[in-house]
mmCIF file with all atom_site columns, C-alpha atoms in Angstrom:
data_model
loop_
_atom_site.group_PDB
_atom_site.id
_atom_site.type_symbol
_atom_site.label_atom_id
_atom_site.label_alt_id
_atom_site.label_comp_id
_atom_site.label_asym_id
_atom_site.label_entity_id
_atom_site.label_seq_id
_atom_site.pdbx_PDB_ins_code
_atom_site.Cartn_x
_atom_site.Cartn_y
_atom_site.Cartn_z
_atom_site.occupancy
_atom_site.B_iso_or_equiv
_atom_site.pdbx_formal_charge
_atom_site.auth_seq_id
_atom_site.auth_comp_id
_atom_site.auth_asym_id
_atom_site.auth_atom_id
_atom_site.pdbx_PDB_model_num
ATOM 1  C CA . MET A 1 1  ? 43.062 -22.347 0.705   1.00 97.00 ? 1  MET A CA 1
ATOM 2  C CA . GLU A 1 2  ? 45.566 -24.486 2.414   1.00 98.00 ? 2  GLU A CA 1
ATOM 3  C CA . LEU A 1 3  ? 48.837 -25.861 0.708   1.00 98.00 ? 3  LEU A CA 1
ATOM 4  C CA . THR A 1 4  ? 51.617 -28.018 1.669   1.00 98.00 ? 4  THR A CA 1
ATOM 5  C CA . LEU A 1 5  ? 54.451 -27.165 0.368   1.00 98.00 ? 5  LEU A CA 1
ATOM 6  C CA . ARG A 1 6  ? 57.683 -29.615 0.418   1.00 97.00 ? 6  ARG A CA 1
ATOM 7  C CA . PHE A 1 7  ? 61.431 -28.384 -0.156  1.00 96.00 ? 7  PHE A CA 1
ATOM 8  C CA . PHE A 1 8  ? 64.318 -30.379 -1.018  1.00 94.00 ? 8  PHE A CA 1
ATOM 9  C CA . ALA A 1 9  ? 68.119 -29.988 -0.912  1.00 91.00 ? 9  ALA A CA 1
ATOM 10 C CA . THR A 1 10 ? 69.177 -26.218 -0.724  1.00 90.00 ? 10 THR A CA 1
ATOM 11 C CA . TYR A 1 11 ? 65.599 -25.247 -0.641  1.00 93.00 ? 11 TYR A CA 1
ATOM 12 C CA . ARG A 1 12 ? 65.109 -27.035 2.358   1.00 94.00 ? 12 ARG A CA 1
ATOM 13 C CA . GLU A 1 13 ? 68.172 -24.966 4.005   1.00 93.00 ? 13 GLU A CA 1
ATOM 14 C CA . ALA A 1 14 ? 66.821 -21.625 2.566   1.00 93.00 ? 14 ALA A CA 1
ATOM 15 C CA . VAL A 1 15 ? 63.821 -22.176 3.911   1.00 93.00 ? 15 VAL A CA 1
ATOM 16 C CA . GLY A 1 16 ? 64.763 -24.011 7.088   1.00 93.00 ? 16 GLY A CA 1
ATOM 17 C CA . GLU A 1 17 ? 62.574 -27.086 7.242   1.00 94.00 ? 17 GLU A CA 1
ATOM 18 C CA . LYS A 1 18 ? 61.227 -29.766 5.145   1.00 96.00 ? 18 LYS A CA 1
ATOM 19 C CA . GLU A 1 19 ? 57.730 -28.838 4.750   1.00 96.00 ? 19 GLU A CA 1
ATOM 20 C CA . ARG A 1 20 ? 55.525 -26.083 5.784   1.00 95.00 ? 20 ARG A CA 1
ATOM 21 C CA . THR A 1 21 ? 51.828 -25.417 5.366   1.00 96.00 ? 21 THR A CA 1
ATOM 22 C CA . ARG A 1 22 ? 50.731 -22.246 3.831   1.00 95.00 ? 22 ARG A CA 1
ATOM 23 C CA . THR A 1 23 ? 46.981 -20.170 3.018   1.00 97.00 ? 23 THR A CA 1
ATOM 24 C CA . VAL A 1 24 ? 46.748 -18.843 -0.047  1.00 96.00 ? 24 VAL A CA 1
ATOM 25 C CA . ASP A 1 25 ? 44.155 -17.061 -1.935  1.00 96.00 ? 25 ASP A CA 1
ATOM 26 C CA . ASP A 1 26 ? 41.645 -19.312 -3.566  1.00 96.00 ? 26 ASP A CA 1
ATOM 27 C CA . ASP A 1 27 ? 42.663 -18.089 -7.162  1.00 96.00 ? 27 ASP A CA 1
ATOM 28 C CA . ALA A 1 28 ? 46.422 -18.861 -6.344  1.00 97.00 ? 28 ALA A CA 1
ATOM 29 C CA . THR A 1 29 ? 48.617 -20.488 -9.196  1.00 98.00 ? 29 THR A CA 1
ATOM 30 C CA . VAL A 1 30 ? 52.126 -22.565 -8.692  1.00 98.00 ? 30 VAL A CA 1
ATOM 31 C CA . GLY A 1 31 ? 53.577 -18.661 -9.966  1.00 97.00 ? 31 GLY A CA 1
ATOM 32 C CA . ASP A 1 32 ? 51.872 -16.777 -7.264  1.00 97.00 ? 32 ASP A CA 1
ATOM 33 C CA . VAL A 1 33 ? 53.489 -19.396 -4.555  1.00 97.00 ? 33 VAL A CA 1
ATOM 34 C CA . LEU A 1 34 ? 56.793 -19.613 -6.113  1.00 97.00 ? 34 LEU A CA 1
ATOM 35 C CA . ALA A 1 35 ? 56.816 -15.702 -6.260  1.00 97.00 ? 35 ALA A CA 1
ATOM 36 C CA . ASP A 1 36 ? 55.718 -15.399 -2.573  1.00 96.00 ? 36 ASP A CA 1
ATOM 37 C CA . LEU A 1 37 ? 58.527 -17.959 -1.511  1.00 96.00 ? 37 LEU A CA 1
ATOM 38 C CA . GLU A 1 38 ? 60.963 -15.874 -3.641  1.00 96.00 ? 38 GLU A CA 1
ATOM 39 C CA . SER A 1 39 ? 60.191 -12.541 -1.383  1.00 95.00 ? 39 SER A CA 1
ATOM 40 C CA . GLN A 1 40 ? 59.720 -14.204 1.789   1.00 95.00 ? 40 GLN A CA 1
ATOM 41 C CA . TYR A 1 41 ? 63.459 -16.015 2.010   1.00 94.00 ? 41 TYR A CA 1
ATOM 42 C CA . ASP A 1 42 ? 66.478 -14.532 0.582   1.00 91.00 ? 42 ASP A CA 1
ATOM 43 C CA . GLY A 1 43 ? 67.553 -18.220 -0.370  1.00 90.00 ? 43 GLY A CA 1
ATOM 44 C CA . LEU A 1 44 ? 65.081 -18.130 -2.729  1.00 93.00 ? 44 LEU A CA 1
ATOM 45 C CA . ASP A 1 45 ? 65.448 -15.010 -4.263  1.00 93.00 ? 45 ASP A CA 1
ATOM 46 C CA . GLY A 1 46 ? 65.669 -15.351 -7.891  1.00 92.00 ? 46 GLY A CA 1
ATOM 47 C CA . GLN A 1 47 ? 66.042 -19.114 -7.862  1.00 93.00 ? 47 GLN A CA 1
ATOM 48 C CA . LEU A 1 48 ? 62.419 -20.245 -8.838  1.00 96.00 ? 48 LEU A CA 1
ATOM 49 C CA . LEU A 1 49 ? 61.074 -17.595 -11.411 1.00 96.00 ? 49 LEU A CA 1
ATOM 50 C CA . GLU A 1 50 ? 62.556 -16.389 -14.257 1.00 94.00 ? 50 GLU A CA 1
ATOM 51 C CA . SER A 1 51 ? 60.384 -14.068 -16.601 1.00 91.00 ? 51 SER A CA 1
ATOM 52 C CA . ASP A 1 52 ? 57.043 -15.356 -14.424 1.00 90.00 ? 52 ASP A CA 1
ATOM 53 C CA . GLU A 1 53 ? 57.910 -18.422 -16.075 1.00 95.00 ? 53 GLU A CA 1
ATOM 54 C CA . ILE A 1 54 ? 59.476 -21.898 -13.301 1.00 96.00 ? 54 ILE A CA 1
ATOM 55 C CA . ARG A 1 55 ? 63.341 -21.708 -13.965 1.00 93.00 ? 55 ARG A CA 1
ATOM 56 C CA . PRO A 1 56 ? 64.765 -24.181 -16.169 1.00 87.00 ? 56 PRO A CA 1
ATOM 57 C CA . GLN A 1 57 ? 65.922 -27.317 -14.702 1.00 88.00 ? 57 GLN A CA 1
ATOM 58 C CA . LEU A 1 58 ? 63.717 -26.535 -11.689 1.00 92.00 ? 58 LEU A CA 1
ATOM 59 C CA . SER A 1 59 ? 61.351 -29.547 -10.847 1.00 94.00 ? 59 SER A CA 1
ATOM 60 C CA . VAL A 1 60 ? 58.263 -28.197 -9.268  1.00 97.00 ? 60 VAL A CA 1
ATOM 61 C CA . LEU A 1 61 ? 55.293 -31.113 -8.626  1.00 97.00 ? 61 LEU A CA 1
ATOM 62 C CA . LYS A 1 62 ? 51.866 -30.760 -7.831  1.00 98.00 ? 62 LYS A CA 1
ATOM 63 C CA . ASN A 1 63 ? 50.657 -33.731 -5.945  1.00 98.00 ? 63 ASN A CA 1
ATOM 64 C CA . GLY A 1 64 ? 53.453 -35.740 -7.514  1.00 97.00 ? 64 GLY A CA 1
ATOM 65 C CA . ARG A 1 65 ? 52.721 -34.549 -10.981 1.00 97.00 ? 65 ARG A CA 1
ATOM 66 C CA . ASP A 1 66 ? 55.488 -32.279 -12.820 1.00 96.00 ? 66 ASP A CA 1
ATOM 67 C CA . VAL A 1 67 ? 53.645 -28.828 -13.198 1.00 97.00 ? 67 VAL A CA 1
ATOM 68 C CA . THR A 1 68 ? 55.588 -28.540 -16.827 1.00 93.00 ? 68 THR A CA 1
ATOM 69 C CA . HIS A 1 69 ? 52.987 -31.072 -17.911 1.00 94.00 ? 69 HIS A CA 1
ATOM 70 C CA . MET A 1 70 ? 50.419 -29.181 -16.638 1.00 97.00 ? 70 MET A CA 1
ATOM 71 C CA . ALA A 1 71 ? 50.131 -25.237 -17.140 1.00 97.00 ? 71 ALA A CA 1
ATOM 72 C CA . GLY A 1 72 ? 53.748 -24.449 -15.765 1.00 96.00 ? 72 GLY A CA 1
ATOM 73 C CA . ALA A 1 73 ? 53.379 -21.269 -13.160 1.00 97.00 ? 73 ALA A CA 1
ATOM 74 C CA . GLU A 1 74 ? 50.175 -20.694 -14.349 1.00 97.00 ? 74 GLU A CA 1
ATOM 75 C CA . THR A 1 75 ? 48.852 -24.272 -12.936 1.00 98.00 ? 75 THR A CA 1
ATOM 76 C CA . GLU A 1 76 ? 45.969 -23.643 -10.974 1.00 97.00 ? 76 GLU A CA 1
ATOM 77 C CA . LEU A 1 77 ? 45.924 -24.819 -7.227  1.00 98.00 ? 77 LEU A CA 1
ATOM 78 C CA . GLU A 1 78 ? 43.091 -26.563 -4.856  1.00 97.00 ? 78 GLU A CA 1
ATOM 79 C CA . ASP A 1 79 ? 42.698 -26.891 -1.382  1.00 98.00 ? 79 ASP A CA 1
ATOM 80 C CA . GLY A 1 80 ? 44.562 -29.550 -0.005  1.00 98.00 ? 80 GLY A CA 1
ATOM 81 C CA . ASP A 1 81 ? 47.521 -29.639 -2.908  1.00 98.00 ? 81 ASP A CA 1
ATOM 82 C CA . VAL A 1 82 ? 50.958 -30.688 -2.066  1.00 98.00 ? 82 VAL A CA 1
ATOM 83 C CA . VAL A 1 83 ? 53.555 -28.433 -4.089  1.00 98.00 ? 83 VAL A CA 1
ATOM 84 C CA . SER A 1 84 ? 57.052 -29.977 -4.073  1.00 97.00 ? 84 SER A CA 1
ATOM 85 C CA . VAL A 1 85 ? 59.892 -27.953 -5.158  1.00 96.00 ? 85 VAL A CA 1
ATOM 86 C CA . PHE A 1 86 ? 63.304 -29.146 -6.142  1.00 94.00 ? 86 PHE A CA 1
ATOM 87 C CA . PRO A 1 87 ? 66.421 -27.709 -6.961  1.00 91.00 ? 87 PRO A CA 1
ATOM 88 C CA . PRO A 1 88 ? 68.237 -28.467 -10.150 1.00 84.00 ? 88 PRO A CA 1
ATOM 89 C CA . VAL A 1 89 ? 70.276 -31.441 -9.566  1.00 72.00 ? 89 VAL A CA 1
ATOM 90 C CA . ALA A 1 90 ? 73.996 -31.513 -10.940 1.00 60.00 ? 90 ALA A CA 1
ATOM 91 C CA . GLY A 1 91 ? 76.353 -34.542 -11.496 1.00 53.00 ? 91 GLY A CA 1
ATOM 92 C CA . GLY A 1 92 ? 74.992 -38.027 -13.164 1.00 52.00 ? 92 GLY A CA 1
ATOM 93 C CA . GLY A 1 93 ? 78.685 -38.680 -14.178 1.00 51.00 ? 93 GLY A CA 1
ATOM 94 C CA . ARG A 1 94 ? 79.827 -42.067 -14.365 1.00 53.00 ? 94 ARG A CA 1
ATOM 95 C CA . PRO A 1 95 ? 81.942 -42.994 -11.210 1.00 52.00 ? 95 PRO A CA 1
ATOM 96 C CA . GLN A 1 96 ? 85.441 -42.991 -11.304 1.00 52.00 ? 96 GLN A CA 1
ATOM 97 C CA . PRO A 1 97 ? 86.788 -47.140 -10.942 1.00 55.00 ? 97 PRO A CA 1
#
């Protein structure tokens, strides 16, 4: 099946592009895709998964829905799905006057 993968911020830099189409096995899960990305790109190695689970503070969306509200890394994928990967966001403090 074919997926669209979207990358943001530092992950976009690691992959070298904003969006990529990828063909995966019909029984692939979000965790399978993330593990494959970690092995393919040095800049992503160890950044996406921790003990086969999605790393804390990482946002992974399937068709705009956070996979932590589905089955996490075990979320099943379907042909045509869009998987978006956002790195943790720092900051959020109050602006200085």
